[in-house]
C-alpha cells in the first residue's frame, strides 16, 4: 500500500440530489408560462447556485491533502426528525458537519445571530431575513447527538462504532460549520455573537479551519480503517429524501391558465359557471367547470 495515497482525501459520496431536482424543475419550466415560469426560473437559479457552492467546497476538500472521507448530501431520518446535511467530513480526529450556503448578495448577522440577505436591485438595497444556517446545522448535530445517545439505537451500527472509537463525548468529536461558498458575498458579522462568528467561514478558509480544529483537539486519532467505518456508517444511515421539491410548482401549473400562466377564476355566464383567465380580455382562455 502506498502511504502517500492513504493521505489523500477520499470522496466517498460525490453526488447530491440537486441535479435531479434541476431536471424536474426544467421540465416544469418548459410547460409553465408567465409569472409561474419566472418563479420556476428563479428556483432553478437557486438550485444551480447551491450546486455550484457545493462544487466549490468539494474542490477545496479534494485539494486539501488531508486524510479524510467526504460524503456529500446525506439525508438522515431518525424518529420524527430529519437532517439534510450538505457535507459530512470524517477526518482523523474530528467529524465536520458542513452546511453550505451559496446565495446572491451580501449577508448580515446581527447581535442576536439573526441572518439577513442584502441584495441590490437597481441601486436600491433589498433586505430579506433568512433562516439561520447556524441554527439549521445545530439541529443536524442535535439529531446525530440524539441518535448517538439512544439506548435502542446503540444496538445498531451507528453507536457501536461511535462508542468503540470515540474516547470522549459526542461534542468532543463533532464540529458544525457553515460555509459561505459565494466568493462575492460580503459577510458582515461584526456585531454577531462570538459563537456564531466562529461557526461561519468562507469556502477558501475551510481547509485552514479543519487543520486548526484537528490540531487543537485532544480526541484520539483514528486510523484510516476507523475513518472509513465512520464514512460507511453515515452512508448506511443515508436514505433518499422523498420530499417533493417541485410539488408546489406542479400544483400551480395544474391550476393556472395554460395560455398565459394567469390565474384561473370561476366566472358565471349564461350557460352556467366556467373557469376564465384572470388576464381577460387579453387572454380569452376558458375551461369547463369539472
Ligand atoms: Zn390566460
PDB file of C-alpha atoms and ligand atoms in Angstrom:
ATOM      1  CA  UNK A   1       0.000   0.000   0.000  1.00  0.00           C
ATOM      2  CA  UNK A   2       1.240   3.484  -0.826  1.00  0.00           C
ATOM      3  CA  UNK A   3       1.390   5.626   2.249  1.00  0.00           C
ATOM      4  CA  UNK A   4       1.021   8.888   0.330  1.00  0.00           C
ATOM      5  CA  UNK A   5      -2.108   7.591  -1.377  1.00  0.00           C
ATOM      6  CA  UNK A   6      -3.671   6.922   2.016  1.00  0.00           C
ATOM      7  CA  UNK A   7      -3.217  10.524   2.977  1.00  0.00           C
ATOM      8  CA  UNK A   8      -5.267  11.894   0.114  1.00  0.00           C
ATOM      9  CA  UNK A   9      -8.932  12.805   0.635  1.00  0.00           C
ATOM     10  CA  UNK A  10     -11.464  10.182  -0.377  1.00  0.00           C
ATOM     11  CA  UNK A  11     -14.710  11.458  -1.880  1.00  0.00           C
ATOM     12  CA  UNK A  12     -16.898   8.698  -0.503  1.00  0.00           C
ATOM     13  CA  UNK A  13     -20.217  10.037  -1.763  1.00  0.00           C
ATOM     14  CA  UNK A  14     -19.793  12.590  -4.513  1.00  0.00           C
ATOM     15  CA  UNK A  15     -23.277  13.371  -5.793  1.00  0.00           C
ATOM     16  CA  UNK A  16     -26.198  15.222  -4.283  1.00  0.00           C
ATOM     17  CA  UNK A  17     -29.883  15.440  -5.107  1.00  0.00           C
ATOM     18  CA  UNK A  18     -29.521  18.841  -6.774  1.00  0.00           C
ATOM     19  CA  UNK A  19     -29.110  17.521 -10.312  1.00  0.00           C
ATOM     20  CA  UNK A  20     -32.315  15.526 -10.148  1.00  0.00           C
ATOM     21  CA  UNK A  21     -34.162  18.486  -8.673  1.00  0.00           C
ATOM     22  CA  UNK A  22     -32.867  20.627 -11.506  1.00  0.00           C
ATOM     23  CA  UNK A  23     -34.130  18.187 -14.127  1.00  0.00           C
ATOM     24  CA  UNK A  24     -37.621  18.157 -12.645  1.00  0.00           C
ATOM     25  CA  UNK A  25     -37.732  21.934 -12.427  1.00  0.00           C
ATOM     26  CA  UNK A  26     -36.585  22.258 -16.031  1.00  0.00           C
ATOM     27  CA  UNK A  27     -39.432  20.017 -17.215  1.00  0.00           C
ATOM     28  CA  UNK A  28     -41.962  22.133 -15.333  1.00  0.00           C
ATOM     29  CA  UNK A  29     -40.381  25.344 -16.552  1.00  0.00           C
ATOM     30  CA  UNK A  30     -40.789  24.256 -20.178  1.00  0.00           C
ATOM     31  CA  UNK A  31     -44.534  23.893 -19.622  1.00  0.00           C
ATOM     32  CA  UNK A  32     -45.077  26.980 -17.490  1.00  0.00           C
ATOM     33  CA  UNK A  33     -45.898  30.470 -18.661  1.00  0.00           C
ATOM     34  CA  UNK A  34     -45.974  33.988 -17.290  1.00  0.00           C
ATOM     35  CA  UNK A  35     -45.379  34.632 -13.608  1.00  0.00           C
ATOM     36  CA  UNK A  36     -45.146  30.959 -12.695  1.00  0.00           C
ATOM     37  CA  UNK A  37     -42.396  30.476 -15.277  1.00  0.00           C
ATOM     38  CA  UNK A  38     -40.461  33.354 -13.728  1.00  0.00           C
ATOM     39  CA  UNK A  39     -40.850  31.787 -10.283  1.00  0.00           C
ATOM     40  CA  UNK A  40     -39.584  28.423 -11.522  1.00  0.00           C
ATOM     41  CA  UNK A  41     -36.682  30.105 -13.331  1.00  0.00           C
ATOM     42  CA  UNK A  42     -35.737  31.794 -10.066  1.00  0.00           C
ATOM     43  CA  UNK A  43     -35.851  28.447  -8.254  1.00  0.00           C
ATOM     44  CA  UNK A  44     -33.646  26.932 -10.989  1.00  0.00           C
ATOM     45  CA  UNK A  45     -31.111  29.718 -10.397  1.00  0.00           C
ATOM     46  CA  UNK A  46     -31.200  28.999  -6.650  1.00  0.00           C
ATOM     47  CA  UNK A  47     -30.671  25.269  -7.118  1.00  0.00           C
ATOM     48  CA  UNK A  48     -27.858  25.887  -9.617  1.00  0.00           C
ATOM     49  CA  UNK A  49     -26.187  28.264  -7.162  1.00  0.00           C
ATOM     50  CA  UNK A  50     -26.492  25.634  -4.439  1.00  0.00           C
ATOM     51  CA  UNK A  51     -24.835  23.021  -6.646  1.00  0.00           C
ATOM     52  CA  UNK A  52     -22.066  25.453  -7.638  1.00  0.00           C
ATOM     53  CA  UNK A  53     -21.439  26.242  -3.971  1.00  0.00           C
ATOM     54  CA  UNK A  54     -21.140  22.553  -3.124  1.00  0.00           C
ATOM     55  CA  UNK A  55     -18.752  22.080  -6.052  1.00  0.00           C
ATOM     56  CA  UNK A  56     -16.601  24.852  -4.549  1.00  0.00           C
ATOM     57  CA  UNK A  57     -16.474  23.004  -1.245  1.00  0.00           C
ATOM     58  CA  UNK A  58     -15.699  19.655  -2.943  1.00  0.00           C
ATOM     59  CA  UNK A  59     -12.858  21.361  -4.823  1.00  0.00           C
ATOM     60  CA  UNK A  60     -11.351  22.735  -1.605  1.00  0.00           C
ATOM     61  CA  UNK A  61     -11.638  19.370   0.161  1.00  0.00           C
ATOM     62  CA  UNK A  62     -10.217  17.389  -2.786  1.00  0.00           C
ATOM     63  CA  UNK A  63      -7.154  19.600  -2.889  1.00  0.00           C
ATOM     64  CA  UNK A  64      -6.584  19.711   0.849  1.00  0.00           C
ATOM     65  CA  UNK A  65      -4.130  16.778   1.014  1.00  0.00           C
ATOM     66  CA  UNK A  66      -5.611  15.949   4.404  1.00  0.00           C
ATOM     67  CA  UNK A  67      -6.655  12.340   5.070  1.00  0.00           C
ATOM     68  CA  UNK A  68     -10.448  12.473   5.092  1.00  0.00           C
ATOM     69  CA  UNK A  69     -13.622  10.821   3.905  1.00  0.00           C
ATOM     70  CA  UNK A  70     -16.104  13.199   2.312  1.00  0.00           C
ATOM     71  CA  UNK A  71     -19.812  12.499   1.970  1.00  0.00           C
ATOM     72  CA  UNK A  72     -21.976  14.951   0.089  1.00  0.00           C
ATOM     73  CA  UNK A  73     -25.691  15.388   0.693  1.00  0.00           C
ATOM     74  CA  UNK A  74     -26.517  12.943   3.453  1.00  0.00           C
ATOM     75  CA  UNK A  75     -30.166  12.654   4.434  1.00  0.00           C
ATOM     76  CA  UNK A  76     -30.957  11.010   7.753  1.00  0.00           C
ATOM     77  CA  UNK A  77     -34.357  10.243   9.221  1.00  0.00           C
ATOM     78  CA  UNK A  78     -34.494   9.469  12.894  1.00  0.00           C
ATOM     79  CA  UNK A  79     -37.699   9.264  14.918  1.00  0.00           C
ATOM     80  CA  UNK A  80     -39.631  12.373  13.898  1.00  0.00           C
ATOM     81  CA  UNK A  81     -36.527  14.245  12.896  1.00  0.00           C
ATOM     82  CA  UNK A  82     -34.808  14.635   9.578  1.00  0.00           C
ATOM     83  CA  UNK A  83     -31.494  16.151   8.632  1.00  0.00           C
ATOM     84  CA  UNK A  84     -30.317  17.078   5.168  1.00  0.00           C
ATOM     85  CA  UNK A  85     -26.595  17.511   5.674  1.00  0.00           C
ATOM     86  CA  UNK A  86     -24.647  19.118   2.832  1.00  0.00           C
ATOM     87  CA  UNK A  87     -21.329  17.537   3.813  1.00  0.00           C
ATOM     88  CA  UNK A  88     -20.061  15.081   6.376  1.00  0.00           C
ATOM     89  CA  UNK A  89     -16.283  15.183   6.510  1.00  0.00           C
ATOM     90  CA  UNK A  90     -14.585  12.494   8.561  1.00  0.00           C
ATOM     91  CA  UNK A  91     -11.009  13.418   9.438  1.00  0.00           C
ATOM     92  CA  UNK A  92      -8.562  11.605  11.697  1.00  0.00           C
ATOM     93  CA  UNK A  93      -9.854  13.291  14.857  1.00  0.00           C
ATOM     94  CA  UNK A  94     -12.992  15.218  14.126  1.00  0.00           C
ATOM     95  CA  UNK A  95     -16.155  14.837  12.078  1.00  0.00           C
ATOM     96  CA  UNK A  96     -17.273  18.049  10.402  1.00  0.00           C
ATOM     97  CA  UNK A  97     -20.937  18.643   9.660  1.00  0.00           C
ATOM     98  CA  UNK A  98     -20.979  21.297   6.968  1.00  0.00           C
ATOM     99  CA  UNK A  99     -23.847  23.482   5.847  1.00  0.00           C
ATOM    100  CA  UNK A 100     -23.069  25.134   2.531  1.00  0.00           C
ATOM    101  CA  UNK A 101     -24.667  28.432   1.541  1.00  0.00           C
ATOM    102  CA  UNK A 102     -24.263  29.967  -1.871  1.00  0.00           C
ATOM    103  CA  UNK A 103     -26.508  32.949  -2.250  1.00  0.00           C
ATOM    104  CA  UNK A 104     -26.558  36.006  -4.391  1.00  0.00           C
ATOM    105  CA  UNK A 105     -25.967  39.159  -2.356  1.00  0.00           C
ATOM    106  CA  UNK A 106     -24.364  40.024   0.941  1.00  0.00           C
ATOM    107  CA  UNK A 107     -25.051  38.593   4.361  1.00  0.00           C
ATOM    108  CA  UNK A 108     -25.516  40.412   7.636  1.00  0.00           C
ATOM    109  CA  UNK A 109     -25.625  38.798  11.040  1.00  0.00           C
ATOM    110  CA  UNK A 110     -26.904  40.933  13.919  1.00  0.00           C
ATOM    111  CA  UNK A 111     -26.042  40.827  17.632  1.00  0.00           C
ATOM    112  CA  UNK A 112     -28.771  38.231  18.203  1.00  0.00           C
ATOM    113  CA  UNK A 113     -27.429  35.974  15.477  1.00  0.00           C
ATOM    114  CA  UNK A 114     -30.249  36.676  13.014  1.00  0.00           C
ATOM    115  CA  UNK A 115     -29.336  36.437   9.336  1.00  0.00           C
ATOM    116  CA  UNK A 116     -30.331  38.946   6.671  1.00  0.00           C
ATOM    117  CA  UNK A 117     -29.595  38.737   2.989  1.00  0.00           C
ATOM    118  CA  UNK A 118     -28.973  42.075   1.317  1.00  0.00           C
ATOM    119  CA  UNK A 119     -29.433  42.294  -2.436  1.00  0.00           C
ATOM    120  CA  UNK A 120     -29.002  45.416  -4.509  1.00  0.00           C
ATOM    121  CA  UNK A 121     -31.679  45.836  -7.138  1.00  0.00           C
ATOM    122  CA  UNK A 122     -31.414  48.879  -9.380  1.00  0.00           C
ATOM    123  CA  UNK A 123     -29.218  50.755  -6.909  1.00  0.00           C
ATOM    124  CA  UNK A 124     -31.594  50.033  -4.024  1.00  0.00           C
ATOM    125  CA  UNK A 125     -30.895  47.637  -1.185  1.00  0.00           C
ATOM    126  CA  UNK A 126     -33.456  44.939  -0.599  1.00  0.00           C
ATOM    127  CA  UNK A 127     -33.250  43.150   2.744  1.00  0.00           C
ATOM    128  CA  UNK A 128     -34.682  39.741   3.393  1.00  0.00           C
ATOM    129  CA  UNK A 129     -34.474  37.728   6.604  1.00  0.00           C
ATOM    130  CA  UNK A 130     -33.270  34.152   6.130  1.00  0.00           C
ATOM    131  CA  UNK A 131     -33.357  31.132   8.388  1.00  0.00           C
ATOM    132  CA  UNK A 132     -30.063  30.934  10.245  1.00  0.00           C
ATOM    133  CA  UNK A 133     -27.866  28.236   8.676  1.00  0.00           C
ATOM    134  CA  UNK A 134     -26.086  28.012  12.039  1.00  0.00           C
ATOM    135  CA  UNK A 135     -29.357  27.031  13.747  1.00  0.00           C
ATOM    136  CA  UNK A 136     -30.155  24.652  10.908  1.00  0.00           C
ATOM    137  CA  UNK A 137     -26.799  22.957  11.324  1.00  0.00           C
ATOM    138  CA  UNK A 138     -27.181  22.807  15.112  1.00  0.00           C
ATOM    139  CA  UNK A 139     -30.382  20.866  14.506  1.00  0.00           C
ATOM    140  CA  UNK A 140     -28.490  18.404  12.326  1.00  0.00           C
ATOM    141  CA  UNK A 141     -25.990  17.949  15.109  1.00  0.00           C
ATOM    142  CA  UNK A 142     -28.776  17.554  17.669  1.00  0.00           C
ATOM    143  CA  UNK A 143     -30.254  14.709  15.623  1.00  0.00           C
ATOM    144  CA  UNK A 144     -26.897  12.915  15.480  1.00  0.00           C
ATOM    145  CA  UNK A 145     -26.366  13.507  19.189  1.00  0.00           C
ATOM    146  CA  UNK A 146     -29.801  12.091  19.970  1.00  0.00           C
ATOM    147  CA  UNK A 147     -29.178   9.092  17.749  1.00  0.00           C
ATOM    148  CA  UNK A 148     -25.888   8.509  19.479  1.00  0.00           C
ATOM    149  CA  UNK A 149     -27.332   8.548  22.999  1.00  0.00           C
ATOM    150  CA  UNK A 150     -30.357   6.408  22.140  1.00  0.00           C
ATOM    151  CA  UNK A 151     -30.215   3.111  24.022  1.00  0.00           C
ATOM    152  CA  UNK A 152     -32.234   1.396  21.351  1.00  0.00           C
ATOM    153  CA  UNK A 153     -30.074   2.678  18.548  1.00  0.00           C
ATOM    154  CA  UNK A 154     -26.974   1.616  20.427  1.00  0.00           C
ATOM    155  CA  UNK A 155     -27.693  -1.899  19.243  1.00  0.00           C
ATOM    156  CA  UNK A 156     -27.262  -0.541  15.743  1.00  0.00           C
ATOM    157  CA  UNK A 157     -24.115   0.105  13.852  1.00  0.00           C
ATOM    158  CA  UNK A 158     -24.148   3.824  14.490  1.00  0.00           C
ATOM    159  CA  UNK A 159     -23.413   3.853  18.173  1.00  0.00           C
ATOM    160  CA  UNK A 160     -21.466   0.636  18.257  1.00  0.00           C
ATOM    161  CA  UNK A 161     -18.844   2.268  16.127  1.00  0.00           C
ATOM    162  CA  UNK A 162     -19.145   5.592  17.875  1.00  0.00           C
ATOM    163  CA  UNK A 163     -18.761   4.158  21.346  1.00  0.00           C
ATOM    164  CA  UNK A 164     -15.904   1.906  20.367  1.00  0.00           C
ATOM    165  CA  UNK A 165     -13.997   4.619  18.565  1.00  0.00           C
ATOM    166  CA  UNK A 166     -14.791   7.862  20.264  1.00  0.00           C
ATOM    167  CA  UNK A 167     -12.956   8.267  23.502  1.00  0.00           C
ATOM    168  CA  UNK A 168     -14.523  11.485  24.689  1.00  0.00           C
ATOM    169  CA  UNK A 169     -18.048  12.755  24.496  1.00  0.00           C
ATOM    170  CA  UNK A 170     -20.023  13.320  21.325  1.00  0.00           C
ATOM    171  CA  UNK A 171     -19.317  17.039  21.264  1.00  0.00           C
ATOM    172  CA  UNK A 172     -15.567  16.454  21.514  1.00  0.00           C
ATOM    173  CA  UNK A 173     -15.673  14.775  18.140  1.00  0.00           C
ATOM    174  CA  UNK A 174     -18.083  16.841  16.086  1.00  0.00           C
ATOM    175  CA  UNK A 175     -17.857  20.327  14.634  1.00  0.00           C
ATOM    176  CA  UNK A 176     -20.790  22.014  12.910  1.00  0.00           C
ATOM    177  CA  UNK A 177     -19.744  24.719  10.489  1.00  0.00           C
ATOM    178  CA  UNK A 178     -21.456  26.906   7.888  1.00  0.00           C
ATOM    179  CA  UNK A 179     -19.521  27.658   4.739  1.00  0.00           C
ATOM    180  CA  UNK A 180     -20.290  30.720   2.625  1.00  0.00           C
ATOM    181  CA  UNK A 181     -19.456  29.475  -0.845  1.00  0.00           C
ATOM    182  CA  UNK A 182     -20.069  32.603  -2.921  1.00  0.00           C
ATOM    183  CA  UNK A 183     -16.698  34.412  -3.069  1.00  0.00           C
ATOM    184  CA  UNK A 184     -18.518  37.638  -3.998  1.00  0.00           C
ATOM    185  CA  UNK A 185     -20.711  37.671  -0.890  1.00  0.00           C
ATOM    186  CA  UNK A 186     -19.642  40.155   1.730  1.00  0.00           C
ATOM    187  CA  UNK A 187     -20.340  38.803   5.196  1.00  0.00           C
ATOM    188  CA  UNK A 188     -20.892  41.444   7.820  1.00  0.00           C
ATOM    189  CA  UNK A 189     -20.829  39.685  11.182  1.00  0.00           C
ATOM    190  CA  UNK A 190     -19.166  42.478  13.162  1.00  0.00           C
ATOM    191  CA  UNK A 191     -21.948  42.506  15.730  1.00  0.00           C
ATOM    192  CA  UNK A 192     -22.640  38.782  15.721  1.00  0.00           C
ATOM    193  CA  UNK A 193     -22.100  36.777  18.928  1.00  0.00           C
ATOM    194  CA  UNK A 194     -18.672  35.139  19.017  1.00  0.00           C
ATOM    195  CA  UNK A 195     -20.061  31.586  18.999  1.00  0.00           C
ATOM    196  CA  UNK A 196     -21.907  32.384  15.753  1.00  0.00           C
ATOM    197  CA  UNK A 197     -18.916  34.118  14.160  1.00  0.00           C
ATOM    198  CA  UNK A 198     -16.763  31.083  14.908  1.00  0.00           C
ATOM    199  CA  UNK A 199     -19.158  28.829  13.018  1.00  0.00           C
ATOM    200  CA  UNK A 200     -19.321  30.918   9.882  1.00  0.00           C
ATOM    201  CA  UNK A 201     -16.458  30.699   7.395  1.00  0.00           C
ATOM    202  CA  UNK A 202     -15.720  31.222   3.736  1.00  0.00           C
ATOM    203  CA  UNK A 203     -15.028  28.282   1.419  1.00  0.00           C
ATOM    204  CA  UNK A 204     -11.372  29.266   0.911  1.00  0.00           C
ATOM    205  CA  UNK A 205     -10.824  29.233   4.690  1.00  0.00           C
ATOM    206  CA  UNK A 206     -12.350  25.783   5.213  1.00  0.00           C
ATOM    207  CA  UNK A 207      -9.149  23.755   4.963  1.00  0.00           C
ATOM    208  CA  UNK A 208      -7.291  26.016   7.414  1.00  0.00           C
ATOM    209  CA  UNK A 209     -10.228  25.683   9.790  1.00  0.00           C
ATOM    210  CA  UNK A 210     -10.200  21.861   9.561  1.00  0.00           C
ATOM    211  CA  UNK A 211      -6.442  21.776  10.165  1.00  0.00           C
ATOM    212  CA  UNK A 212      -6.671  24.163  13.108  1.00  0.00           C
ATOM    213  CA  UNK A 213      -9.550  22.353  14.812  1.00  0.00           C
ATOM    214  CA  UNK A 214      -7.846  18.984  14.393  1.00  0.00           C
ATOM    215  CA  UNK A 215      -4.612  20.363  15.814  1.00  0.00           C
ATOM    216  CA  UNK A 216      -6.453  21.833  18.830  1.00  0.00           C
ATOM    217  CA  UNK A 217      -8.451  18.672  19.511  1.00  0.00           C
ATOM    218  CA  UNK A 218      -7.457  16.248  22.258  1.00  0.00           C
ATOM    219  CA  UNK A 219      -9.502  13.463  20.682  1.00  0.00           C
ATOM    220  CA  UNK A 220      -7.943  10.090  19.924  1.00  0.00           C
ATOM    221  CA  UNK A 221      -6.521   9.888  16.436  1.00  0.00           C
ATOM    222  CA  UNK A 222      -8.286   7.341  14.212  1.00  0.00           C
ATOM    223  CA  UNK A 223      -6.526   5.228  11.624  1.00  0.00           C
ATOM    224  CA  UNK A 224      -7.725   5.009   8.036  1.00  0.00           C
ATOM    225  CA  UNK A 225      -9.800   1.900   8.708  1.00  0.00           C
ATOM    226  CA  UNK A 226     -11.709   3.603  11.510  1.00  0.00           C
ATOM    227  CA  UNK A 227     -12.287   6.712   9.426  1.00  0.00           C
ATOM    228  CA  UNK A 228     -13.672   4.548   6.656  1.00  0.00           C
ATOM    229  CA  UNK A 229     -16.005   2.795   9.132  1.00  0.00           C
ATOM    230  CA  UNK A 230     -17.411   6.165  10.104  1.00  0.00           C
ATOM    231  CA  UNK A 231     -17.963   7.076   6.473  1.00  0.00           C
ATOM    232  CA  UNK A 232     -19.659   3.721   5.863  1.00  0.00           C
ATOM    233  CA  UNK A 233     -21.828   4.229   8.911  1.00  0.00           C
ATOM    234  CA  UNK A 234     -23.037   7.602   7.655  1.00  0.00           C
ATOM    235  CA  UNK A 235     -23.712   6.160   4.237  1.00  0.00           C
ATOM    236  CA  UNK A 236     -25.714   3.325   5.792  1.00  0.00           C
ATOM    237  CA  UNK A 237     -27.870   5.870   7.642  1.00  0.00           C
ATOM    238  CA  UNK A 238     -28.484   7.844   4.479  1.00  0.00           C
ATOM    239  CA  UNK A 239     -31.744   7.445   2.589  1.00  0.00           C
ATOM    240  CA  UNK A 240     -33.179   9.175  -0.435  1.00  0.00           C
ATOM    241  CA  UNK A 241     -35.133  12.240   0.568  1.00  0.00           C
ATOM    242  CA  UNK A 242     -38.568  11.693  -0.891  1.00  0.00           C
ATOM    243  CA  UNK A 243     -39.733  15.264  -0.182  1.00  0.00           C
ATOM    244  CA  UNK A 244     -41.241  16.654  -3.343  1.00  0.00           C
ATOM    245  CA  UNK A 245     -39.440  19.919  -4.024  1.00  0.00           C
ATOM    246  CA  UNK A 246     -41.367  20.607  -7.178  1.00  0.00           C
ATOM    247  CA  UNK A 247     -44.842  19.856  -5.824  1.00  0.00           C
ATOM    248  CA  UNK A 248     -45.871  23.462  -5.210  1.00  0.00           C
ATOM    249  CA  UNK A 249     -44.911  24.425  -8.765  1.00  0.00           C
ATOM    250  CA  UNK A 250     -46.640  21.393 -10.255  1.00  0.00           C
ATOM    251  CA  UNK A 251     -49.837  22.196  -8.346  1.00  0.00           C
ATOM    252  CA  UNK A 252     -49.720  25.786  -9.547  1.00  0.00           C
ATOM    253  CA  UNK A 253     -49.111  24.603 -13.083  1.00  0.00           C
ATOM    254  CA  UNK A 254     -52.219  22.431 -12.906  1.00  0.00           C
ATOM    255  CA  UNK A 255     -54.391  25.282 -11.752  1.00  0.00           C
ATOM    256  CA  UNK A 256     -53.193  28.159 -13.876  1.00  0.00           C
ATOM    257  CA  UNK A 257     -54.014  29.270 -17.412  1.00  0.00           C
ATOM    258  CA  UNK A 258     -52.092  27.137 -19.937  1.00  0.00           C
ATOM    259  CA  UNK A 259     -52.084  30.019 -22.427  1.00  0.00           C
ATOM    260  CA  UNK A 260     -50.538  32.800 -20.369  1.00  0.00           C
ATOM    261  CA  UNK A 261     -49.879  31.459 -16.859  1.00  0.00           C
ATOM    262  CA  UNK A 262     -52.580  33.713 -15.381  1.00  0.00           C
ATOM    263  CA  UNK A 263     -54.822  32.666 -12.553  1.00  0.00           C
ATOM    264  CA  UNK A 264     -57.984  30.741 -13.417  1.00  0.00           C
ATOM    265  CA  UNK A 265     -61.058  32.288 -11.836  1.00  0.00           C
ATOM    266  CA  UNK A 266     -64.581  30.986 -11.581  1.00  0.00           C
ATOM    267  CA  UNK A 267     -66.990  33.041 -13.659  1.00  0.00           C
ATOM    268  CA  UNK A 268     -70.651  32.682 -14.497  1.00  0.00           C
ATOM    269  CA  UNK A 269     -72.064  33.062 -17.975  1.00  0.00           C
ATOM    270  CA  UNK A 270     -75.399  32.406 -19.497  1.00  0.00           C
ATOM    271  CA  UNK A 271     -74.632  28.660 -19.785  1.00  0.00           C
ATOM    272  CA  UNK A 272     -73.528  28.386 -16.173  1.00  0.00           C
ATOM    273  CA  UNK A 273     -70.207  28.564 -14.341  1.00  0.00           C
ATOM    274  CA  UNK A 274     -66.828  28.175 -16.044  1.00  0.00           C
ATOM    275  CA  UNK A 275     -63.201  28.979 -15.422  1.00  0.00           C
ATOM    276  CA  UNK A 276     -61.823  32.001 -17.192  1.00  0.00           C
ATOM    277  CA  UNK A 277     -58.397  33.567 -17.206  1.00  0.00           C
ATOM    278  CA  UNK A 278     -57.710  36.470 -14.846  1.00  0.00           C
ATOM    279  CA  UNK A 279     -55.953  38.196 -17.753  1.00  0.00           C
ATOM    280  CA  UNK A 280     -59.199  38.525 -19.704  1.00  0.00           C
ATOM    281  CA  UNK A 281     -59.707  40.308 -22.122  1.00  0.00           C
ATOM    282  CA  UNK A 282     -56.016  39.970 -23.156  1.00  0.00           C
ATOM    283  CA  UNK A 283     -56.340  36.218 -22.729  1.00  0.00           C
ATOM    284  CA  UNK A 284     -59.580  34.508 -23.710  1.00  0.00           C
ATOM    285  CA  UNK A 285     -58.824  31.025 -22.369  1.00  0.00           C
ATOM    286  CA  UNK A 286     -61.773  29.249 -20.749  1.00  0.00           C
ATOM    287  CA  UNK A 287     -62.213  25.854 -19.203  1.00  0.00           C
ATOM    288  CA  UNK A 288     -65.353  23.921 -18.277  1.00  0.00           C
ATOM    289  CA  UNK A 289     -66.088  23.615 -14.593  1.00  0.00           C
ATOM    290  CA  UNK A 290     -65.488  19.984 -13.679  1.00  0.00           C
TER     291      UNK A 290
HETATM  292 ZN1  LIG B   1     -54.651  33.226 -19.733  1.00  0.00          ZN
END
